[in-house]
Amino acid sequence: MTDRGPQKNDPIRAARQAQRLKKRYRKERRFRAFGMSAVLLATGILAFLMTSIVYTSIPAFTHHNLTLDVTIIAEEVDILRDDQGLVTNVDANWLGFVRTALRDSFPEVTSRRDKRDLYKLLSIGAPDAVRDAVQADPNLIGQTIQVRLPLSDDIDLVMKGLIDRNLPETDRLVSDRELAWLDKFIAEQRVSENFAIQLFANGDSREPEMAGLKGALMGSLLTMLVTLLISFPLGVLAAVYLQEMAPKNRLTQIIEVNINNLAAVPSIVFGLLGLAVFISFFQLPRSAPLVGGMVLALMTLPTIIIATRASLASVPPSIRQAAMGVGASRLQVIMHHVLPLAMPGILTGTIIGLAQAAGETAPLLMIGMMAFIVDTPTDVTSKATVLPAQIYMWANNPERAFVARTSAGIVVLLSFLLLVNGLAIYFRKRFEKRW
Amino acid sequence: MSSQEENIKIRTSGVTVHYGAAQALHGIDLDIRANEVTALIGPSGCGKSTFLRCINRMNDVIEDCHFGGKIEIDGEDIYSGEIDVVELRARVGMVFQKPNPFPKSIYDNVAYGPRIHGLASSKDELDHMVETSLRRAGLWQEVHDRLHTSGSGLSGGQQQRLCIARTIAVDPNVVLMDEPCSALDPIATAIIEELIEELRSQYTIVIVTHSMQQAARVSQRTAYFHLGHLVEHGDTDRIFTNPANKQTEAYISGKIG
C-alpha cells in the first residue's frame, strides 16, 4: 500500500511538481493576458471608430439661424380659400420678402454683385421658412414679422468654427465682407443655434443645410417591411418543410446545398437578378421599395432558412416524442410544440437577416435606389432611396457641410440597427421557454 | 388455456425491424395479455426498446427503419393501411425514459391530449379529466394548488408521474413504458412502481427495464431479449426462479449483461 501512494517525502519529486505547477500557472496567466489584449484591441478599434463618427456627426445635429424682420406685403400675397372661406394656400414672392429684409439691414449695399453676395448669407430654404410661418397663421399678412431663417451652409460652418476665420481670405470659402455682415448680425444677437430639425424633417437636397434623412428613413422602413413580409413566411415555411416533413432524398439534398450556397452569393448578383426579372421582365417600377424589398428578401431568405432549421433542430427530440406519444399528428407536433420552442431562434435569425439587409447597398444600386430623390416615399411603389445609399451619396457631395451630414447619417443608421437588435434580444427573452 | 387465449391484448408474430442494413429484431412472436404488466428485459442493444416502439409505431418517424411481420391489438393489424397512426397512439400511450413534460403548465400538460383529440366538450369536463388523470397518477395531492405553474418546475419523480398522467388522460388501453424509472431515485421509483401496480387493473402495461428487481417486483410476465431475439418468455415467477434457457439464467443471475 505504501509504495503506491504519492511519495510526499521525496524532495526531488516535490521540487519537480512545484516547478510544473508554476509553469502551469504561468501558462494560464499568459493565455489570460493574450485573451484580454485581444478583447481590448477589438473594443478599442470599435470605440475609436464610433467616437470618430459620433464626433464628426455632432455639428450636423444643430444649425445656425438668423432672426430677421420680414415684412409681408399684403398686396403681394395670393390667398387661396376653400368653400368655407378657410385659407388653404398662400402664394407670394417669399424670396423677394427675404431679400428686401436683408437689404434693409444693410442700406449701404447697393451694387448688384454686392447684393448677390449678401443674399448668399441665407440658405435657399429661407423663403420656405417665411411661407411656412404665413401659412400657419394667415393673420400675419400685412405685418412685419420676426422669422428664424436658416443661414447658408458655409456661414453655419463659420459659426461652428469649422471654417477658420484667421485664414487668408483667398483660402477661405467665406469672404471678409460676408464675415463683417455676419458679425453685425451676431452683435445684434440675431444669430442663434438650434436643433437641426431639417435633418429628420426633410428629404434629400443639394444644399447640405436643407438635406434630411426623412426620405431615406421612410424608404428603408418600407423596403424592410416588404422584405419582412416576403422573407419571413417564405423562409419559415421552407425551413419547416425541409427540416420536419421533406423526405431525405437526392432532391432535398440538392436543395439544401443550394440554399446554403445562396447565403454566400455576392449581394450585387441579387441586384442583377432583380433588375433582369422584376424590372425588365415583370415591368415593376424602378427605384421602388417594392422591388428593393423583393431583392433584399431573396438575399435574406437563406439566412432565415438556415437559422430556422438550426433552431428547429435544437428542439429536444423528447418533446416531439412526448407529443407524438399522446397522439399528436405531425403537423400538431410542429405547430403546438416545435415551432413555439424554436421561435426565439427563428426571430433572432430573421432580425439578423433584416439588419443585414437594412445595411445593404450593392443590390439596390442595380435597381435604381441609389438615386437623388427629394420626395418622401408614401407607398412601396413610389420612388425612394435607403439610408446606406443616402449616406454614400452624401459622402460623394463636394460641400464641406456634407461631411458632418454623412456621419450623422451613419449614426442614424447605426441607431436604427441597434434598435432592431435590441428588439431581437427582447423577443428572444420574451419567447424563451425552458425545458 | 382457452380463457387466457381470450385475454390476449397484443399479438405479435414474426416481427422484424431493420435500421438500414442492420437488423435489430429477428422474428419476435410474443403475446401480451390484458391487465397484466409485461416486462421486457435484456442487455443494452438487445432490441427491447425497438420492440416496444413497434407497438405504437413510434419507429415510423425514424429514417431507414423498416418493419416486417405483424402486430395485432384486439385482433386488429396495426400496420395495415386502414389504421391511422395518430389514432393508434391515442390508444397505445407511451411513457419515456427521461421525464419529458411540455414546457407548459401542469394543467396544459395533462389537458393537451384530450384537447387535440376533442375528448372534452366543456371546460368543466376537461377540468374533471385533468383531475382524474392526476389523481390516478398519484400527483393530485402534490400539485392541485399549483396546476398553472410550469411542469418543468417539478421534481424528476413528479415529472414522470405528470407524464404518466398526460398519457392516461387520453384514455388509452395499452401503456408502454420505456425504462420509466431509469432517471429517478429509489424513492420516486418505488412510487412509480406502486402506481404501475394500481394502473394494471385498467390498462395493459408493457415495461422495458434494466433492473431485474423491478421486473420481478412489478410484472406478471417477463420476456428476455438478447441480440434481437426473444430468448424466453413466461410468468415472471418462473423466469426468475426456474429459467429454461441458460442465457436467461446467466443474465438474471448477473453473469452477463
XYZ file of C-alpha atoms in Angstrom:
692
model
C 0.000 0.000 0.000
C 2.683 2.483 0.987
C 4.629 2.358 -2.273
C 1.529 3.152 -4.317
C 0.643 6.456 -2.689
C 2.355 9.733 -3.605
C 5.759 9.964 -2.015
C 5.436 13.280 -0.295
C 8.776 12.953 1.342
C 10.762 12.646 -1.879
C 12.384 16.128 -2.247
C 13.311 15.768 -5.932
C 9.825 14.781 -6.888
C 8.301 17.577 -4.817
C 10.559 20.133 -6.499
C 9.607 18.820 -9.908
C 5.950 19.044 -9.038
C 6.320 22.585 -7.756
C 8.056 23.575 -10.954
C 5.364 22.027 -13.098
C 2.717 23.805 -11.080
C 4.491 27.131 -11.545
C 4.741 26.518 -15.257
C 1.048 25.700 -15.455
C 0.131 28.917 -13.649
C 2.422 30.893 -15.957
C 0.805 29.359 -18.989
C -2.625 30.214 -17.686
C -1.621 33.810 -16.921
C -0.131 34.176 -20.386
C -3.262 32.859 -22.030
C -5.407 35.187 -19.978
C -3.228 38.155 -20.946
C -3.473 37.287 -24.649
C -7.213 36.926 -24.433
C -7.598 40.197 -22.609
C -5.442 42.090 -25.083
C -7.438 40.658 -27.964
C -10.652 41.873 -26.377
C -9.096 45.255 -25.606
C -7.823 45.665 -29.136
C -11.177 44.785 -30.660
C -13.171 47.052 -28.366
C -10.542 49.774 -28.750
C -10.839 49.812 -32.520
C -14.611 49.788 -32.279
C -14.599 52.575 -29.707
C -12.249 54.652 -31.860
C -14.465 54.172 -34.898
C -17.638 55.035 -33.020
C -16.117 58.036 -31.294
C -14.760 59.491 -34.512
C -18.087 59.012 -36.317
C -20.154 60.439 -33.485
C -17.721 63.321 -33.001
C -17.803 64.209 -36.704
C -21.575 63.974 -36.775
C -22.271 66.339 -33.865
C -22.247 69.576 -35.943
C -24.913 68.135 -38.244
C -27.453 67.951 -35.442
C -27.586 71.724 -34.978
C -27.882 74.618 -37.382
C -27.442 78.376 -37.031
C -30.381 80.574 -37.879
C -30.756 84.263 -38.471
C -33.746 86.047 -36.996
C -34.855 88.725 -39.441
C -37.731 91.215 -39.531
C -39.570 90.318 -42.702
C -42.418 92.453 -43.974
C -45.218 90.530 -45.589
C -46.765 92.956 -48.048
C -50.450 92.125 -48.202
C -50.920 93.205 -51.810
C -48.320 90.732 -52.981
C -49.776 87.643 -51.350
C -52.242 85.451 -53.218
C -54.604 83.691 -50.853
C -56.479 80.587 -51.877
C -59.553 79.790 -49.852
C -61.846 76.788 -49.796
C -65.673 76.834 -49.787
C -65.856 77.699 -46.083
C -63.534 80.647 -46.629
C -60.652 78.979 -44.838
C -57.157 79.627 -46.153
C -55.805 76.592 -47.977
C -52.767 78.051 -49.604
C -50.750 81.244 -49.698
C -48.535 82.212 -52.544
C -46.115 85.101 -52.922
C -42.589 86.012 -53.858
C -41.253 84.904 -50.492
C -37.685 85.166 -51.740
C -38.362 88.808 -52.531
C -39.546 89.480 -48.966
C -36.434 87.856 -47.525
C -34.124 89.787 -49.842
C -35.832 93.041 -49.016
C -35.347 92.325 -45.329
C -31.660 91.621 -45.889
C -31.186 94.788 -47.958
C -32.930 96.833 -45.262
C -30.405 95.563 -42.724
C -27.533 96.873 -44.837
C -28.656 100.003 -46.723
C -25.049 100.662 -47.730
C -25.026 97.596 -50.014
C -26.141 98.806 -53.407
C -24.303 97.198 -56.303
C -25.813 94.135 -57.934
C -22.774 91.961 -57.153
C -22.668 93.005 -53.510
C -26.359 92.319 -53.130
C -25.923 88.878 -54.581
C -23.190 88.165 -52.047
C -25.420 89.462 -49.278
C -28.257 87.119 -50.305
C -25.808 84.232 -50.076
C -25.714 84.609 -46.295
C -29.009 82.805 -46.086
C -29.903 79.300 -47.178
C -32.134 78.823 -50.191
C -34.507 77.288 -47.692
C -35.066 80.680 -46.052
C -38.091 81.710 -48.201
C -39.775 78.430 -47.297
C -39.459 79.313 -43.618
C -41.315 82.565 -44.267
C -44.008 80.775 -46.266
C -44.448 78.172 -43.539
C -44.890 80.904 -40.942
C -47.520 82.718 -43.005
C -49.285 79.503 -43.978
C -49.559 78.590 -40.316
C -51.035 81.960 -39.405
C -52.543 83.958 -42.308
C -53.215 86.859 -39.937
C -49.541 87.753 -40.272
C -50.137 89.007 -43.807
C -49.514 92.717 -43.939
C -47.345 92.723 -40.835
C -43.648 92.768 -40.214
C -42.745 89.541 -38.510
C -39.684 88.069 -36.918
C -38.766 84.867 -38.705
C -35.941 82.462 -37.944
C -34.212 81.827 -41.241
C -31.536 79.179 -41.787
C -28.076 80.501 -42.620
C -26.257 79.055 -45.600
C -24.061 76.031 -45.020
C -20.737 77.898 -45.237
C -21.826 80.609 -42.810
C -23.077 77.882 -40.475
C -19.638 76.248 -40.650
C -18.031 79.586 -39.721
C -20.321 79.798 -36.704
C -19.366 76.249 -35.712
C -15.690 77.068 -36.114
C -15.250 74.528 -38.878
C -14.155 77.277 -41.273
C -11.196 79.127 -39.815
C -11.740 82.919 -39.782
C -7.984 83.518 -39.468
C -7.112 82.006 -42.817
C -6.230 84.433 -45.600
C -9.361 85.435 -47.497
C -8.273 83.671 -50.686
C -8.080 80.317 -48.877
C -11.437 80.752 -47.236
C -14.888 79.861 -48.583
C -16.335 82.968 -46.913
C -15.157 86.476 -47.824
C -14.152 89.186 -45.336
C -17.219 91.209 -46.261
C -19.567 88.303 -45.562
C -17.856 87.870 -42.197
C -18.397 91.546 -41.455
C -22.125 91.246 -42.239
C -22.313 88.159 -40.112
C -20.533 89.888 -37.227
C -23.089 92.685 -37.339
C -25.917 90.175 -37.073
C -24.094 88.430 -34.219
C -23.690 91.759 -32.441
C -27.434 92.348 -32.814
C -27.962 88.892 -31.305
C -29.890 87.770 -34.325
C -27.930 84.536 -34.813
C -28.982 81.502 -32.796
C -28.022 77.843 -32.805
C -30.959 75.451 -32.933
C -31.589 71.761 -33.289
C -31.397 70.902 -36.992
C -34.939 69.627 -37.450
C -34.243 69.578 -41.210
C -32.079 66.505 -40.716
C -35.171 64.485 -39.874
C -37.974 66.534 -41.423
C -36.589 66.968 -44.938
C -35.842 64.743 -47.859
C -32.601 64.908 -49.765
C -31.334 68.215 -51.118
C -28.334 69.580 -52.973
C -27.954 72.142 -50.198
C -26.437 70.487 -47.146
C -28.365 72.620 -44.633
C -31.639 71.585 -46.277
C -30.771 67.909 -46.795
C -32.508 65.457 -44.486
C -32.921 61.768 -43.895
C -36.701 61.592 -43.847
C -36.962 60.187 -47.352
C -34.222 57.633 -46.821
C -35.589 56.588 -43.421
C -39.043 56.104 -44.863
C -37.568 54.304 -47.857
C -35.599 51.977 -45.605
C -38.658 51.304 -43.485
C -40.875 50.492 -46.478
C -38.174 48.330 -48.027
C -37.680 46.418 -44.776
C -41.414 45.939 -44.458
C -41.583 44.353 -47.904
C -38.522 42.245 -47.119
C -40.009 41.045 -43.827
C -43.411 40.252 -45.307
C -41.865 38.177 -48.080
C -38.877 36.525 -46.451
C -40.276 35.626 -43.017
C -43.258 33.499 -44.060
C -41.458 32.034 -47.076
C -38.298 31.292 -45.109
C -40.042 29.746 -42.111
C -42.352 27.632 -44.261
C -39.470 26.407 -46.404
C -37.378 25.616 -43.342
C -40.174 23.796 -41.515
C -40.949 21.715 -44.563
C -37.321 20.883 -45.262
C -36.473 20.140 -41.654
C -39.591 18.392 -40.445
C -41.502 16.976 -43.360
C -39.437 16.577 -46.506
C -38.192 13.084 -47.292
C -34.426 12.842 -47.169
C -33.543 12.093 -50.768
C -31.246 13.322 -53.516
C -33.554 16.178 -54.475
C -33.890 17.639 -50.970
C -30.156 17.268 -50.533
C -29.537 19.314 -53.666
C -31.998 21.941 -52.437
C -30.238 22.078 -49.069
C -26.815 22.549 -50.608
C -28.163 25.255 -52.867
C -29.781 27.164 -50.023
C -26.516 27.102 -48.121
C -24.683 28.307 -51.210
C -27.253 31.028 -51.759
C -26.198 32.591 -48.458
C -22.726 33.094 -49.908
C -23.780 34.675 -53.210
C -22.456 38.248 -53.555
C -25.302 40.656 -52.975
C -24.782 42.510 -56.262
C -25.827 39.345 -58.070
C -29.220 39.579 -56.369
C -29.436 43.142 -57.659
C -28.752 41.980 -61.217
C -31.398 39.320 -60.809
C -33.866 41.912 -59.533
C -33.106 44.147 -62.499
C -33.496 41.347 -65.016
C -36.504 39.621 -63.508
C -38.548 42.114 -61.518
C -37.945 45.259 -63.529
C -37.217 44.095 -67.082
C -39.474 41.069 -67.200
C -42.292 41.827 -64.770
C -42.183 45.570 -65.507
C -42.245 46.561 -61.845
C -41.365 50.193 -61.095
C -37.740 51.236 -60.897
C -36.312 52.775 -57.674
C -39.271 51.449 -55.708
C -39.173 49.953 -52.184
C -41.305 47.100 -53.541
C -38.555 45.868 -55.851
C -35.835 46.721 -53.336
C -37.676 44.742 -50.675
C -38.118 41.798 -53.028
C -34.429 41.739 -53.918
C -33.395 42.009 -50.262
C -35.923 39.302 -49.368
C -34.167 36.944 -51.776
C -30.927 37.817 -50.038
C -32.395 37.336 -46.562
C -34.160 34.052 -47.332
C -31.156 31.750 -46.934
C -30.239 33.406 -43.626
C -33.751 32.886 -42.289
C -33.980 29.332 -43.600
C -30.639 28.332 -42.114
C -31.398 29.971 -38.751
C -34.873 28.445 -38.617
C -33.618 24.980 -39.452
C -30.911 25.242 -36.825
C -33.367 26.270 -34.136
C -35.879 23.604 -35.181
C -33.148 21.001 -34.971
C -32.216 22.174 -31.484
C -35.670 21.459 -30.064
C -35.097 18.338 -27.965
C -36.443 15.135 -29.551
C -38.036 14.235 -26.216
C -40.633 16.975 -26.743
C -41.536 15.619 -30.178
C -41.765 12.089 -28.799
C -43.918 13.239 -25.910
C -46.344 14.936 -28.277
C -46.399 12.004 -30.679
C -46.865 9.652 -27.738
C -50.183 11.253 -26.809
C -51.317 11.051 -30.396
C -50.465 14.433 -31.883
C -50.231 14.430 -35.657
C -47.054 15.533 -37.366
C -48.483 18.984 -38.016
C -49.726 19.286 -34.434
C -46.308 18.330 -33.096
C -44.767 21.073 -35.222
C -47.362 23.770 -34.624
C -48.005 23.162 -30.916
C -44.554 22.294 -29.691
C -41.602 22.505 -32.040
C -42.316 25.842 -33.663
C -43.102 27.743 -30.416
C -39.928 26.399 -28.848
C -37.900 27.326 -31.914
C -39.453 30.798 -32.149
C -36.748 32.742 -30.282
C -34.089 31.351 -32.589
C -36.207 31.972 -35.660
C -36.848 35.573 -34.643
C -33.191 36.168 -33.903
C -32.226 34.786 -37.301
C -34.870 36.863 -39.029
C -33.852 40.075 -37.346
C -30.164 39.462 -38.037
C -31.063 38.832 -41.666
C -33.146 42.006 -41.788
C -30.436 44.071 -40.128
C -28.029 42.793 -42.745
C -30.468 43.733 -45.482
C -31.025 47.181 -43.964
C -27.337 47.965 -44.352
C -27.108 46.667 -47.886
C -26.409 48.968 -50.852
C -24.973 46.874 -53.656
C -28.161 45.134 -54.846
C -30.111 48.392 -54.644
C -27.547 50.019 -56.909
C -28.802 47.853 -59.765
C -32.467 48.659 -59.351
C -32.161 52.413 -59.187
C -32.480 53.018 -55.464
C -29.149 54.819 -55.373
C -30.736 57.985 -56.646
C -31.246 61.619 -55.748
C -34.850 61.608 -54.598
C -36.231 64.647 -52.804
C -39.753 63.489 -52.062
C -40.517 61.213 -49.150
C -41.954 57.926 -50.434
C -45.543 57.341 -49.387
C -46.033 53.748 -50.542
C -43.974 50.829 -51.765
C -44.216 51.823 -55.421
C -43.082 55.440 -55.093
C -39.512 56.345 -55.865
C -37.249 56.043 -52.854
C -33.746 55.586 -51.640
C -32.494 53.929 -48.444
C -30.280 55.015 -45.565
C -26.994 53.403 -46.625
C -27.464 54.662 -50.185
C -28.192 58.152 -48.832
C -25.017 58.050 -46.765
C -22.984 57.031 -49.787
C -24.466 59.823 -51.906
C -23.810 62.455 -49.227
C -20.248 61.231 -48.878
C -19.771 61.960 -52.587
C -21.031 65.555 -52.397
C -18.371 68.286 -52.502
C -19.869 70.707 -49.934
C -17.953 70.790 -46.648
C -21.126 70.616 -44.584
C -21.926 67.168 -46.032
C -19.017 65.699 -44.051
C -20.959 66.082 -40.812
C -24.226 65.082 -42.512
C -22.647 61.851 -43.727
C -21.529 60.962 -40.225
C -24.948 61.906 -38.882
C -26.488 59.548 -41.424
C -24.208 56.771 -40.206
C -25.172 57.497 -36.603
C -28.855 57.306 -37.521
C -28.331 54.035 -39.431
C -26.388 52.537 -36.540
C -29.049 53.619 -34.042
C -31.659 52.043 -36.311
C -29.733 48.764 -36.364
C -29.102 48.945 -32.627
C -32.814 49.392 -32.075
C -33.573 46.405 -34.288
C -31.034 44.243 -32.470
C -32.429 45.378 -29.129
C -35.807 44.241 -30.368
C -34.296 40.867 -31.258
C -32.964 40.423 -27.734
C -36.307 41.456 -26.284
C -38.205 38.932 -28.380
C -35.693 36.239 -27.579
C -36.168 36.745 -23.864
C -39.901 37.075 -24.258
C -40.443 33.835 -26.144
C -37.777 31.806 -24.449
C -39.041 28.810 -22.528
C -37.084 26.300 -20.567
C -37.402 22.585 -20.947
C -55.654 -22.236 -21.593
C -58.639 -21.066 -23.615
C -59.597 -18.419 -21.057
C -56.112 -16.966 -21.358
C -56.374 -17.042 -25.144
C -59.290 -14.665 -24.927
C -57.305 -12.432 -22.691
C -54.602 -11.708 -25.244
C -54.440 -7.980 -25.924
C -51.464 -7.706 -28.226
C -50.336 -10.468 -30.504
C -47.065 -10.105 -32.382
C -45.864 -12.587 -34.943
C -42.617 -12.628 -36.882
C -41.748 -9.023 -36.032
C -38.528 -7.910 -37.704
C -37.015 -4.439 -37.707
C -34.118 -3.205 -39.795
C -32.267 0.042 -39.218
C -30.860 0.452 -42.698
C -28.849 -2.702 -43.289
C -28.630 -3.663 -39.628
C -31.313 -5.998 -38.352
C -32.468 -5.093 -34.862
C -35.221 -7.651 -34.355
C -35.339 -11.202 -35.664
C -38.865 -12.535 -35.846
C -40.393 -11.815 -32.464
C -43.501 -13.790 -31.547
C -44.906 -12.564 -28.266
C -48.415 -12.435 -26.894
C -49.179 -9.813 -24.302
C -52.159 -10.302 -22.010
C -54.620 -7.648 -20.989
C -54.480 -6.157 -17.483
C -51.060 -7.544 -16.841
C -47.659 -5.990 -16.641
C -45.262 -7.500 -19.136
C -41.610 -6.692 -18.530
C -39.102 -6.710 -21.370
C -35.576 -7.342 -20.086
C -32.231 -7.896 -21.657
C -28.823 -6.288 -22.109
C -28.439 -2.920 -23.862
C -28.957 -3.065 -27.603
C -30.975 -6.284 -27.446
C -33.945 -4.702 -29.218
C -36.422 -4.494 -26.358
C -36.969 -0.745 -26.771
C -37.254 -1.164 -30.528
C -39.882 -3.821 -29.969
C -41.748 -1.596 -27.539
C -41.738 1.272 -30.004
C -43.200 -1.024 -32.684
C -46.357 -1.400 -30.632
C -47.370 2.246 -31.114
C -45.438 2.714 -34.360
C -43.069 5.295 -32.904
C -40.392 3.827 -35.146
C -42.246 5.138 -38.179
C -40.602 8.521 -37.878
C -37.084 7.102 -37.831
C -35.387 7.286 -41.213
C -34.399 3.951 -42.698
C -36.343 1.967 -40.141
C -38.194 -0.939 -41.751
C -40.790 -3.073 -40.088
C -41.740 -6.592 -41.023
C -44.208 -9.069 -39.537
C -47.492 -8.443 -37.878
C -48.741 -6.838 -34.663
C -52.390 -7.138 -33.721
C -54.098 -5.230 -30.949
C -57.529 -6.641 -30.153
C -57.262 -8.660 -33.339
C -56.636 -5.609 -35.498
C -53.467 -5.390 -37.582
C -51.948 -2.042 -36.576
C -49.629 -1.947 -39.590
C -52.423 -2.325 -42.111
C -53.236 0.619 -44.319
C -56.556 1.307 -42.651
C -55.040 2.180 -39.300
C -54.440 5.846 -38.579
C -51.166 6.195 -36.686
C -52.343 9.193 -34.709
C -55.458 7.359 -33.561
C -53.352 4.309 -32.712
C -51.034 6.350 -30.496
C -54.031 7.692 -28.646
C -54.998 4.069 -27.877
C -51.451 2.984 -27.086
C -49.872 5.565 -24.801
C -46.189 5.813 -24.050
C -44.062 6.935 -21.121
C -40.441 7.675 -21.890
C -37.124 7.049 -20.236
C -36.463 10.652 -19.321
C -39.373 12.665 -17.920
C -40.343 14.947 -20.797
C -43.139 17.283 -19.750
C -44.003 20.007 -22.241
C -42.672 23.433 -21.269
C -46.221 24.373 -20.330
C -48.246 24.420 -17.138
C -49.095 21.211 -15.300
C -52.721 21.619 -16.342
C -51.861 22.143 -20.013
C -49.565 19.139 -19.976
C -52.376 16.836 -18.925
C -55.057 18.633 -20.938
C -53.041 18.556 -24.166
C -54.070 15.048 -25.244
C -57.810 15.454 -24.535
C -57.708 18.823 -26.279
C -56.198 17.618 -29.551
C -58.478 14.599 -29.627
C -61.517 16.656 -28.707
C -62.355 14.383 -25.779
C -63.878 17.070 -23.589
C -66.883 19.080 -24.674
C -66.642 21.715 -21.961
C -64.163 23.362 -19.682
C -65.657 21.571 -16.678
C -65.302 18.216 -18.347
C -61.690 18.981 -19.207
C -61.015 20.089 -15.630
C -62.513 16.848 -14.452
C -60.368 14.804 -16.846
C -57.231 16.585 -15.704
C -58.092 15.969 -12.073
C -58.913 12.289 -12.622
C -55.705 11.705 -14.557
C -53.604 13.451 -11.946
C -55.335 11.503 -9.184
C -54.721 8.211 -10.956
C -51.092 9.161 -11.400
C -50.957 9.928 -7.683
C -49.925 13.502 -8.257
C -53.114 15.393 -7.441
C -52.373 15.917 -3.762
C -48.996 17.436 -4.553
C -49.955 19.765 -7.390
C -53.676 20.598 -7.083
C -52.914 24.079 -5.752
C -50.407 24.942 -8.483
C -51.895 23.494 -11.639
C -50.971 26.537 -13.643
C -47.294 26.612 -12.804
C -44.772 25.139 -15.198
C -44.479 21.369 -15.364
C -40.715 21.597 -15.606
C -40.599 23.046 -12.082
C -41.500 19.666 -10.569
C -39.017 17.134 -9.256
C -37.897 14.293 -11.522
C -40.266 11.765 -9.970
C -43.173 14.192 -10.060
C -42.383 14.999 -13.687
C -42.507 11.319 -14.578
C -45.861 10.937 -12.822
C -47.031 14.030 -14.712
C -46.010 12.277 -17.928
C -47.983 9.215 -16.839
C -50.998 11.420 -16.088
C -50.617 13.006 -19.511
C -50.546 9.579 -21.105
C -53.610 8.200 -19.326
C -55.560 11.427 -19.873
C -56.325 10.337 -23.436
C -57.680 7.071 -22.004
C -55.512 4.555 -23.837
C -55.946 0.848 -23.242
C -52.269 -0.009 -23.549
C -49.484 1.885 -21.801
C -45.914 1.379 -22.963
C -43.142 2.366 -20.569
C -39.565 2.675 -21.758
C -37.394 2.439 -18.644
C -39.622 4.916 -16.809
C -37.542 4.873 -13.624
C -34.019 4.963 -15.006
C -33.661 8.689 -14.291
C -35.257 8.539 -10.850
C -34.050 7.950 -7.311
C -35.173 4.855 -5.351
C -37.993 6.650 -3.530
C -39.509 8.070 -6.715
C -39.026 4.659 -8.319
C -40.992 2.999 -5.528
C -43.848 5.454 -6.005
C -43.930 4.820 -9.773
C -43.849 1.055 -9.222
C -46.801 1.284 -6.847
C -48.573 3.350 -9.461
C -47.909 0.732 -12.145
C -49.445 -1.911 -9.904
C -52.565 0.239 -9.467
C -52.857 1.056 -13.163
C -52.701 -2.621 -14.105
C -56.383 -3.146 -13.403
C -57.385 -0.735 -16.165
C -54.558 -0.885 -18.665
C -52.338 -3.376 -20.389
C -48.824 -2.361 -19.485
C -45.594 -3.214 -21.261
C -42.474 -2.009 -19.499
C -38.846 -2.075 -20.576
C -36.486 -2.158 -17.632
C -32.831 -2.697 -16.902
C -33.497 -3.570 -13.306
C -34.085 -7.274 -12.628
C -35.566 -6.421 -9.255
C -38.014 -4.019 -10.835
C -39.095 -6.588 -13.391
C -39.584 -9.106 -10.607
C -41.492 -6.608 -8.462
C -43.926 -5.112 -10.966
C -44.523 -7.654 -13.722
C -46.608 -10.756 -14.101
C -44.953 -11.825 -17.313
C -41.357 -11.375 -18.396
C -39.719 -11.601 -21.802
C -35.968 -11.860 -22.135
C -34.401 -10.381 -25.295
C -30.872 -10.989 -26.498
C -29.300 -9.603 -29.695
C -32.640 -9.050 -31.332
C -34.041 -12.447 -30.475
C -36.741 -13.257 -27.979
C -34.910 -15.858 -25.943
C -37.509 -16.768 -23.406
C -40.798 -15.534 -22.063
C -43.258 -16.652 -19.472
C -44.585 -15.978 -15.981
C -42.269 -13.697 -14.098
C -42.135 -16.054 -11.114
C -40.987 -18.912 -13.266
C -38.473 -16.878 -15.314
C -36.802 -15.623 -12.189
C -36.809 -18.878 -10.272
C -36.514 -21.500 -12.926
C -35.444 -20.123 -16.325
C -35.465 -22.705 -19.086
C -32.710 -21.064 -21.079
C -29.059 -20.863 -19.997
C -28.674 -17.338 -21.356
C -31.658 -16.143 -19.398
C -30.314 -17.694 -16.269
C -26.914 -16.104 -16.805
C -28.438 -12.686 -17.357
C -30.794 -12.861 -14.416
C -28.122 -14.038 -12.071
C -25.891 -11.197 -13.191
C -23.276 -13.211 -15.031
C -23.785 -11.360 -18.331
C -25.371 -8.125 -19.388
